[in-house]
PDB file of C-alpha atoms in Angstrom:
ATOM      1  CA  MET A   1      12.633 166.198  45.416  1.00 69.00           C
ATOM      2  CA  ALA A   2      14.191 165.938  48.882  1.00 87.00           C
ATOM      3  CA  GLU A   3      17.560 164.214  49.057  1.00 94.00           C
ATOM      4  CA  LEU A   4      17.314 160.842  50.830  1.00 97.00           C
ATOM      5  CA  VAL A   5      21.058 160.384  51.343  1.00 98.00           C
ATOM      6  CA  HIS A   6      23.543 163.023  52.469  1.00 98.00           C
ATOM      7  CA  LEU A   7      27.315 163.361  52.199  1.00 98.00           C
ATOM      8  CA  ASP A   8      29.524 165.264  54.636  1.00 98.00           C
ATOM      9  CA  VAL A   9      33.315 165.418  54.321  1.00 97.00           C
ATOM     10  CA  ASP A  10      35.455 166.257  57.340  1.00 96.00           C
ATOM     11  CA  GLY A  11      39.036 165.377  58.202  1.00 93.00           C
ATOM     12  CA  GLY A  12      39.422 162.920  55.344  1.00 94.00           C
ATOM     13  CA  VAL A  13      36.236 161.037  56.245  1.00 97.00           C
ATOM     14  CA  GLY A  14      33.262 161.110  53.901  1.00 98.00           C
ATOM     15  CA  THR A  15      30.147 160.268  55.912  1.00 98.00           C
ATOM     16  CA  ILE A  16      27.241 159.037  53.797  1.00 98.00           C
ATOM     17  CA  THR A  17      23.974 159.101  55.750  1.00 98.00           C
ATOM     18  CA  LEU A  18      20.787 157.278  54.746  1.00 98.00           C
ATOM     19  CA  ASP A  19      18.040 159.745  55.649  1.00 98.00           C
ATOM     20  CA  SER A  20      14.623 158.301  54.846  1.00 96.00           C
ATOM     21  CA  PRO A  21      13.496 157.341  58.371  1.00 96.00           C
ATOM     22  CA  GLU A  22       9.773 157.497  57.575  1.00 95.00           C
ATOM     23  CA  ASN A  23      10.439 154.666  55.104  1.00 94.00           C
ATOM     24  CA  ARG A  24      12.834 152.872  57.483  1.00 96.00           C
ATOM     25  CA  ASN A  25      15.628 153.777  55.059  1.00 97.00           C
ATOM     26  CA  ALA A  26      14.317 151.127  52.679  1.00 95.00           C
ATOM     27  CA  LEU A  27      16.092 150.787  49.347  1.00 94.00           C
ATOM     28  CA  SER A  28      13.598 152.833  47.354  1.00 92.00           C
ATOM     29  CA  ALA A  29      14.448 154.095  43.879  1.00 91.00           C
ATOM     30  CA  GLY A  30      15.196 157.537  45.299  1.00 93.00           C
ATOM     31  CA  LEU A  31      17.452 156.253  48.064  1.00 95.00           C
ATOM     32  CA  ARG A  32      19.342 153.982  45.655  1.00 94.00           C
ATOM     33  CA  ARG A  33      19.849 156.893  43.269  1.00 94.00           C
ATOM     34  CA  ASP A  34      21.182 159.213  45.958  1.00 96.00           C
ATOM     35  CA  LEU A  35      23.369 156.542  47.533  1.00 97.00           C
ATOM     36  CA  ASN A  36      24.947 155.674  44.185  1.00 96.00           C
ATOM     37  CA  ARG A  37      25.636 159.348  43.512  1.00 96.00           C
ATOM     38  CA  HIS A  38      27.284 160.020  46.852  1.00 98.00           C
ATOM     39  CA  LEU A  39      29.367 156.865  46.660  1.00 98.00           C
ATOM     40  CA  ALA A  40      30.661 157.932  43.256  1.00 97.00           C
ATOM     41  CA  THR A  41      31.435 161.421  44.556  1.00 98.00           C
ATOM     42  CA  SER A  42      33.266 160.038  47.594  1.00 98.00           C
ATOM     43  CA  ILE A  43      35.340 157.664  45.495  1.00 97.00           C
ATOM     44  CA  ASP A  44      36.334 160.423  43.059  1.00 97.00           C
ATOM     45  CA  ASP A  45      37.106 163.057  45.724  1.00 97.00           C
ATOM     46  CA  ASP A  46      40.769 163.013  46.816  1.00 94.00           C
ATOM     47  CA  ALA A  47      39.736 164.795  50.035  1.00 95.00           C
ATOM     48  CA  VAL A  48      37.864 161.626  51.068  1.00 97.00           C
ATOM     49  CA  ARG A  49      40.252 159.017  52.437  1.00 96.00           C
ATOM     50  CA  VAL A  50      37.693 156.826  54.247  1.00 97.00           C
ATOM     51  CA  ILE A  51      33.942 156.399  53.704  1.00 98.00           C
ATOM     52  CA  VAL A  52      31.505 155.858  56.587  1.00 98.00           C
ATOM     53  CA  LEU A  53      28.011 154.562  55.760  1.00 98.00           C
ATOM     54  CA  THR A  54      25.449 155.377  58.454  1.00 98.00           C
ATOM     55  CA  HIS A  55      21.831 156.486  58.926  1.00 98.00           C
ATOM     56  CA  THR A  56      19.261 158.596  60.722  1.00 98.00           C
ATOM     57  CA  GLY A  57      16.342 157.137  62.680  1.00 97.00           C
ATOM     58  CA  THR A  58      15.953 153.831  64.482  1.00 97.00           C
ATOM     59  CA  VAL A  59      16.476 151.641  61.395  1.00 98.00           C
ATOM     60  CA  PHE A  60      19.743 151.420  59.486  1.00 98.00           C
ATOM     61  CA  CYS A  61      18.041 149.937  56.417  1.00 98.00           C
ATOM     62  CA  ALA A  62      14.967 147.714  56.122  1.00 96.00           C
ATOM     63  CA  GLY A  63      16.049 146.234  52.790  1.00 94.00           C
ATOM     64  CA  ALA A  64      13.904 146.408  49.663  1.00 90.00           C
ATOM     65  CA  ASP A  65      11.071 148.914  49.523  1.00 89.00           C
ATOM     66  CA  LEU A  66       8.252 146.366  49.615  1.00 83.00           C
ATOM     67  CA  LYS A  67       5.669 148.878  48.387  1.00 80.00           C
ATOM     68  CA  GLU A  68       7.678 149.459  45.229  1.00 77.00           C
ATOM     69  CA  ALA A  69       8.377 145.726  44.942  1.00 65.00           C
ATOM     70  CA  ARG A  70       4.705 144.755  44.695  1.00 62.00           C
ATOM     71  CA  GLY A  71       4.689 144.160  40.963  1.00 59.00           C
ATOM     72  CA  THR A  72       6.636 142.247  38.358  1.00 49.00           C
ATOM     73  CA  ASP A  73       8.825 145.124  37.139  1.00 54.00           C
ATOM     74  CA  ALA A  74      12.412 144.184  37.949  1.00 47.00           C
ATOM     75  CA  GLU A  75      13.573 147.774  37.611  1.00 50.00           C
ATOM     76  CA  ALA A  76      11.045 148.969  40.204  1.00 49.00           C
ATOM     77  CA  GLN A  77      12.397 146.295  42.551  1.00 50.00           C
ATOM     78  CA  GLY A  78      15.903 147.693  42.135  1.00 51.00           C
ATOM     79  CA  VAL A  79      17.182 144.288  41.069  1.00 56.00           C
ATOM     80  CA  GLY A  80      19.618 145.879  38.626  1.00 61.00           C
ATOM     81  CA  GLU A  81      20.777 148.618  40.985  1.00 80.00           C
ATOM     82  CA  LEU A  82      21.412 146.667  44.187  1.00 88.00           C
ATOM     83  CA  PRO A  83      24.167 144.536  42.610  1.00 90.00           C
ATOM     84  CA  ASP A  84      25.779 147.734  41.345  1.00 91.00           C
ATOM     85  CA  LEU A  85      25.642 149.252  44.838  1.00 94.00           C
ATOM     86  CA  LEU A  86      27.200 146.156  46.377  1.00 94.00           C
ATOM     87  CA  VAL A  87      29.951 145.994  43.752  1.00 92.00           C
ATOM     88  CA  THR A  88      30.697 149.693  44.309  1.00 95.00           C
ATOM     89  CA  LEU A  89      30.981 149.199  48.066  1.00 96.00           C
ATOM     90  CA  MET A  90      33.049 146.013  47.830  1.00 94.00           C
ATOM     91  CA  ASN A  91      35.408 147.293  45.150  1.00 92.00           C
ATOM     92  CA  ALA A  92      35.751 150.913  46.258  1.00 95.00           C
ATOM     93  CA  PRO A  93      39.466 151.819  46.309  1.00 95.00           C
ATOM     94  CA  LYS A  94      38.907 153.471  49.688  1.00 96.00           C
ATOM     95  CA  PRO A  95      38.023 151.710  52.962  1.00 97.00           C
ATOM     96  CA  VAL A  96      34.308 151.747  53.805  1.00 98.00           C
ATOM     97  CA  VAL A  97      33.048 151.488  57.394  1.00 98.00           C
ATOM     98  CA  ALA A  98      29.413 150.704  58.271  1.00 98.00           C
ATOM     99  CA  LYS A  99      28.118 152.458  61.397  1.00 98.00           C
ATOM    100  CA  VAL A 100      24.884 150.794  62.486  1.00 98.00           C
ATOM    101  CA  ALA A 101      22.842 152.302  65.308  1.00 98.00           C
ATOM    102  CA  GLY A 102      19.495 150.745  64.330  1.00 97.00           C
ATOM    103  CA  THR A 103      17.771 147.654  62.982  1.00 97.00           C
ATOM    104  CA  ALA A 104      18.994 146.097  59.746  1.00 98.00           C
ATOM    105  CA  ARG A 105      17.065 143.637  57.634  1.00 98.00           C
ATOM    106  CA  ALA A 106      17.613 141.790  54.354  1.00 95.00           C
ATOM    107  CA  GLY A 107      19.247 144.099  51.794  1.00 95.00           C
ATOM    108  CA  GLY A 108      20.250 146.446  54.579  1.00 97.00           C
ATOM    109  CA  ILE A 109      22.459 143.685  55.967  1.00 98.00           C
ATOM    110  CA  GLY A 110      23.847 143.239  52.466  1.00 97.00           C
ATOM    111  CA  LEU A 111      25.039 146.856  52.565  1.00 98.00           C
ATOM    112  CA  VAL A 112      26.729 146.224  55.925  1.00 98.00           C
ATOM    113  CA  ALA A 113      28.435 143.073  54.647  1.00 98.00           C
ATOM    114  CA  ALA A 114      29.715 144.869  51.536  1.00 97.00           C
ATOM    115  CA  CYS A 115      31.662 147.351  53.698  1.00 98.00           C
ATOM    116  CA  ASP A 116      35.238 146.644  54.760  1.00 97.00           C
ATOM    117  CA  LEU A 117      34.547 147.140  58.460  1.00 98.00           C
ATOM    118  CA  ALA A 118      31.254 147.166  60.344  1.00 98.00           C
ATOM    119  CA  VAL A 119      30.382 148.423  63.824  1.00 98.00           C
ATOM    120  CA  ALA A 120      26.971 148.279  65.496  1.00 98.00           C
ATOM    121  CA  ALA A 121      25.398 149.258  68.792  1.00 98.00           C
ATOM    122  CA  ASP A 122      24.871 146.179  70.919  1.00 95.00           C
ATOM    123  CA  GLY A 123      21.091 146.656  71.038  1.00 93.00           C
ATOM    124  CA  VAL A 124      20.714 146.381  67.253  1.00 97.00           C
ATOM    125  CA  THR A 125      18.971 143.366  65.698  1.00 98.00           C
ATOM    126  CA  PHE A 126      19.301 141.727  62.288  1.00 98.00           C
ATOM    127  CA  ALA A 127      17.244 139.244  60.250  1.00 98.00           C
ATOM    128  CA  PHE A 128      16.782 137.842  56.758  1.00 97.00           C
ATOM    129  CA  PRO A 129      12.972 137.617  56.333  1.00 95.00           C
ATOM    130  CA  GLU A 130      13.069 136.859  52.588  1.00 94.00           C
ATOM    131  CA  VAL A 131      11.912 133.221  52.647  1.00 93.00           C
ATOM    132  CA  ARG A 132       8.949 134.194  54.823  1.00 93.00           C
ATOM    133  CA  LEU A 133       7.910 136.568  52.022  1.00 91.00           C
ATOM    134  CA  GLY A 134       8.401 134.027  49.242  1.00 92.00           C
ATOM    135  CA  LEU A 135      11.674 135.692  48.219  1.00 92.00           C
ATOM    136  CA  VAL A 136      15.333 134.658  48.058  1.00 92.00           C
ATOM    137  CA  PRO A 137      18.309 136.485  49.646  1.00 93.00           C
ATOM    138  CA  ALA A 138      20.213 135.928  46.429  1.00 92.00           C
ATOM    139  CA  VAL A 139      22.108 139.109  45.592  1.00 92.00           C
ATOM    140  CA  ILE A 140      23.150 139.890  49.162  1.00 95.00           C
ATOM    141  CA  SER A 141      24.565 136.387  49.564  1.00 95.00           C
ATOM    142  CA  VAL A 142      27.679 137.495  47.652  1.00 93.00           C
ATOM    143  CA  PRO A 143      29.084 139.915  50.248  1.00 95.00           C
ATOM    144  CA  LEU A 144      27.618 137.891  53.122  1.00 97.00           C
ATOM    145  CA  ARG A 145      29.423 134.703  52.089  1.00 94.00           C
ATOM    146  CA  ARG A 146      32.661 136.681  52.290  1.00 92.00           C
ATOM    147  CA  ARG A 147      32.098 137.625  55.920  1.00 94.00           C
ATOM    148  CA  VAL A 148      29.763 135.215  57.696  1.00 97.00           C
ATOM    149  CA  GLN A 149      30.407 131.659  58.832  1.00 96.00           C
ATOM    150  CA  GLN A 150      28.842 129.290  56.315  1.00 96.00           C
ATOM    151  CA  GLN A 151      26.634 127.272  58.659  1.00 97.00           C
ATOM    152  CA  ALA A 152      25.481 130.363  60.540  1.00 97.00           C
ATOM    153  CA  LEU A 153      24.481 131.977  57.245  1.00 98.00           C
ATOM    154  CA  ARG A 154      22.611 128.832  56.202  1.00 98.00           C
ATOM    155  CA  ARG A 155      20.665 128.832  59.483  1.00 98.00           C
ATOM    156  CA  LEU A 156      19.821 132.531  59.360  1.00 98.00           C
ATOM    157  CA  PHE A 157      18.845 132.541  55.666  1.00 97.00           C
ATOM    158  CA  LEU A 158      16.595 129.494  55.994  1.00 97.00           C
ATOM    159  CA  THR A 159      14.897 130.327  59.303  1.00 97.00           C
ATOM    160  CA  GLY A 160      14.615 134.112  59.013  1.00 96.00           C
ATOM    161  CA  GLU A 161      15.157 134.302  62.772  1.00 97.00           C
ATOM    162  CA  VAL A 162      16.186 137.545  64.456  1.00 98.00           C
ATOM    163  CA  PHE A 163      19.725 137.749  65.864  1.00 98.00           C
ATOM    164  CA  ASP A 164      21.476 140.423  67.874  1.00 98.00           C
ATOM    165  CA  ALA A 165      24.708 142.365  67.468  1.00 98.00           C
ATOM    166  CA  THR A 166      26.662 140.047  69.762  1.00 97.00           C
ATOM    167  CA  GLU A 167      25.746 137.088  67.536  1.00 98.00           C
ATOM    168  CA  ALA A 168      26.468 139.181  64.436  1.00 98.00           C
ATOM    169  CA  GLN A 169      29.980 139.813  65.701  1.00 98.00           C
ATOM    170  CA  ARG A 170      30.492 136.165  66.647  1.00 98.00           C
ATOM    171  CA  ILE A 171      29.638 134.920  63.149  1.00 98.00           C
ATOM    172  CA  GLY A 172      31.712 137.573  61.365  1.00 98.00           C
ATOM    173  CA  LEU A 173      29.117 140.051  60.135  1.00 98.00           C
ATOM    174  CA  LEU A 174      30.385 142.758  62.507  1.00 98.00           C
ATOM    175  CA  ASP A 175      33.897 143.701  63.524  1.00 98.00           C
ATOM    176  CA  ALA A 176      32.648 145.240  66.760  1.00 98.00           C
ATOM    177  CA  ALA A 177      29.441 145.419  68.803  1.00 98.00           C
ATOM    178  CA  VAL A 178      29.646 148.141  71.423  1.00 98.00           C
ATOM    179  CA  GLY A 179      27.404 150.076  73.775  1.00 97.00           C
ATOM    180  CA  ARG A 180      25.429 152.794  72.032  1.00 96.00           C
ATOM    181  CA  ASP A 181      27.363 155.431  73.955  1.00 97.00           C
ATOM    182  CA  ARG A 182      30.630 154.049  72.521  1.00 98.00           C
ATOM    183  CA  LEU A 183      29.550 153.719  68.890  1.00 98.00           C
ATOM    184  CA  ASP A 184      31.022 157.043  67.737  1.00 98.00           C
ATOM    185  CA  GLU A 185      34.241 156.316  69.622  1.00 98.00           C
ATOM    186  CA  GLN A 186      34.656 152.887  68.013  1.00 98.00           C
ATOM    187  CA  VAL A 187      34.006 154.173  64.506  1.00 98.00           C
ATOM    188  CA  ALA A 188      36.467 157.022  65.093  1.00 97.00           C
ATOM    189  CA  ARG A 189      39.050 154.502  66.245  1.00 98.00           C
ATOM    190  CA  TYR A 190      38.802 152.712  62.893  1.00 97.00           C
ATOM    191  CA  THR A 191      38.670 155.841  60.738  1.00 96.00           C
ATOM    192  CA  ASP A 192      41.609 157.414  62.567  1.00 94.00           C
ATOM    193  CA  ALA A 193      43.650 154.289  61.850  1.00 94.00           C
ATOM    194  CA  LEU A 194      42.528 154.081  58.230  1.00 94.00           C
ATOM    195  CA  VAL A 195      43.389 157.673  57.313  1.00 93.00           C
ATOM    196  CA  ARG A 196      46.953 156.916  58.413  1.00 91.00           C
ATOM    197  CA  GLY A 197      47.252 154.468  55.537  1.00 91.00           C
ATOM    198  CA  ALA A 198      48.639 155.682  52.208  1.00 90.00           C
ATOM    199  CA  PRO A 199      45.774 155.993  49.695  1.00 92.00           C
ATOM    200  CA  ARG A 200      47.390 153.901  46.950  1.00 90.00           C
ATOM    201  CA  ALA A 201      48.591 151.315  49.434  1.00 88.00           C
ATOM    202  CA  LEU A 202      45.096 150.994  50.888  1.00 92.00           C
ATOM    203  CA  ALA A 203      43.581 150.589  47.412  1.00 91.00           C
ATOM    204  CA  ALA A 204      46.175 147.968  46.478  1.00 87.00           C
ATOM    205  CA  THR A 205      45.650 146.109  49.746  1.00 89.00           C
ATOM    206  CA  LYS A 206      41.899 146.013  49.135  1.00 89.00           C
ATOM    207  CA  ALA A 207      42.565 144.633  45.655  1.00 84.00           C
ATOM    208  CA  VAL A 208      44.789 141.906  47.116  1.00 82.00           C
ATOM    209  CA  LEU A 209      42.057 140.909  49.563  1.00 84.00           C
ATOM    210  CA  ALA A 210      39.208 141.002  47.050  1.00 76.00           C
ATOM    211  CA  ASP A 211      37.992 138.398  44.610  1.00 61.00           C
ATOM    212  CA  PRO A 212      38.332 139.463  40.961  1.00 57.00           C
ATOM    213  CA  PRO A 213      35.729 142.242  40.451  1.00 52.00           C
ATOM    214  CA  GLU A 214      34.545 140.736  37.168  1.00 55.00           C
ATOM    215  CA  ASP A 215      33.662 137.497  38.975  1.00 65.00           C
ATOM    216  CA  ASP A 216      31.642 139.410  41.558  1.00 67.00           C
ATOM    217  CA  ALA A 217      29.814 141.326  38.846  1.00 72.00           C
ATOM    218  CA  ARG A 218      29.007 138.185  36.858  1.00 75.00           C
ATOM    219  CA  GLU A 219      27.717 136.334  39.919  1.00 75.00           C
ATOM    220  CA  LEU A 220      25.650 139.311  41.018  1.00 76.00           C
ATOM    221  CA  GLU A 221      24.094 139.553  37.554  1.00 79.00           C
ATOM    222  CA  VAL A 222      23.006 135.905  37.679  1.00 74.00           C
ATOM    223  CA  LEU A 223      21.694 136.214  41.224  1.00 74.00           C
ATOM    224  CA  GLY A 224      19.937 139.461  40.344  1.00 78.00           C
ATOM    225  CA  ARG A 225      17.900 137.599  37.739  1.00 79.00           C
ATOM    226  CA  LEU A 226      17.083 134.917  40.309  1.00 74.00           C
ATOM    227  CA  SER A 227      15.944 137.561  42.796  1.00 78.00           C
ATOM    228  CA  ALA A 228      13.803 139.281  40.160  1.00 79.00           C
ATOM    229  CA  ALA A 229      12.118 136.002  39.241  1.00 79.00           C
ATOM    230  CA  HIS A 230      11.098 135.379  42.849  1.00 77.00           C
ATOM    231  CA  PHE A 231       9.860 138.934  43.364  1.00 79.00           C
ATOM    232  CA  ALA A 232       7.669 138.522  40.283  1.00 82.00           C
ATOM    233  CA  SER A 233       6.499 134.975  41.074  1.00 82.00           C
ATOM    234  CA  ALA A 234       3.036 134.176  42.416  1.00 85.00           C
ATOM    235  CA  GLU A 235       4.643 133.074  45.679  1.00 80.00           C
ATOM    236  CA  GLY A 236       6.643 136.271  46.022  1.00 83.00           C
ATOM    237  CA  GLN A 237       3.673 138.486  45.246  1.00 85.00           C
ATOM    238  CA  GLU A 238       1.559 136.590  47.792  1.00 84.00           C
ATOM    239  CA  GLY A 239       4.249 137.096  50.414  1.00 83.00           C
ATOM    240  CA  LEU A 240       4.448 140.831  49.692  1.00 84.00           C
ATOM    241  CA  ALA A 241       0.652 141.171  49.703  1.00 87.00           C
ATOM    242  CA  ALA A 242       0.450 139.342  53.036  1.00 86.00           C
ATOM    243  CA  PHE A 243       3.100 141.645  54.499  1.00 85.00           C
ATOM    244  CA  ALA A 244       1.224 144.728  53.312  1.00 86.00           C
ATOM    245  CA  GLN A 245      -2.091 143.384  54.630  1.00 89.00           C
ATOM    246  CA  LYS A 246      -0.546 142.276  57.942  1.00 86.00           C
ATOM    247  CA  ARG A 247      -1.722 138.689  57.566  1.00 89.00           C
ATOM    248  CA  PRO A 248       0.067 135.336  57.327  1.00 88.00           C
ATOM    249  CA  PRO A 249       0.920 134.255  53.757  1.00 86.00           C
ATOM    250  CA  SER A 250      -1.014 131.350  52.303  1.00 88.00           C
ATOM    251  CA  TRP A 251       1.725 128.827  53.066  1.00 74.00           C
ATOM    252  CA  ALA A 252       2.093 129.739  56.752  1.00 75.00           C
ATOM    253  CA  PRO A 253       0.556 127.440  59.399  1.00 71.00           C
ATOM    254  CA  THR A 254      -2.811 128.716  60.666  1.00 72.00           C
ATOM    255  CA  ASN A 255      -2.386 127.418  64.222  1.00 64.00           C
TER     256      ASN A 255
END
């Protein structure tokens, strides 16, 4: 089976690349498996001082794999694995930088928010379409509440409206929004600074800044069950079916 996520280590930086562009880098079972594996490898490898999470193609990550999610099996939806991924990113003892050159939606934005620093090209767009599919952005709310202004997050979660990188930086989701031709330069600026930090000091500083990991894990477990219930509900399944059939869901206005 082809690997959907790759790891390259160079100069103390472990670059983890989502590489399933034909699936818009959606969080399929295969991509989740490979991402978990490379995160674990990067955390355990002393040669990796900083982790960069990036992607191939025009989409950073589209969120849940909606084809796999059409059913009531929570495991197929990745409900158990996404919280683990977010906890791993948030609590990694090494700094993690998100490098976003393409669209991010739903769970893909959760991955960005779980990183310590996030940089995007200024043409990138973001959105939380969950409520329009009969779903709830439950699990990803944990890292997003850490970064994003409360009222802005309320508006974006409830409306599902698209917002750009400039707005994402303004509300705290991104640390920098730069021209596409400056994206590599900006990420390098952060990684060059981070590798100058002492590994144990960086890990301790992250621990000082973080909420207790056990609290994160407990909250994510509860919200994971909430997310699973909405995926499996009649409303959620109708929303997913409507998306697949390219039609409005039953609750959407017809005019």
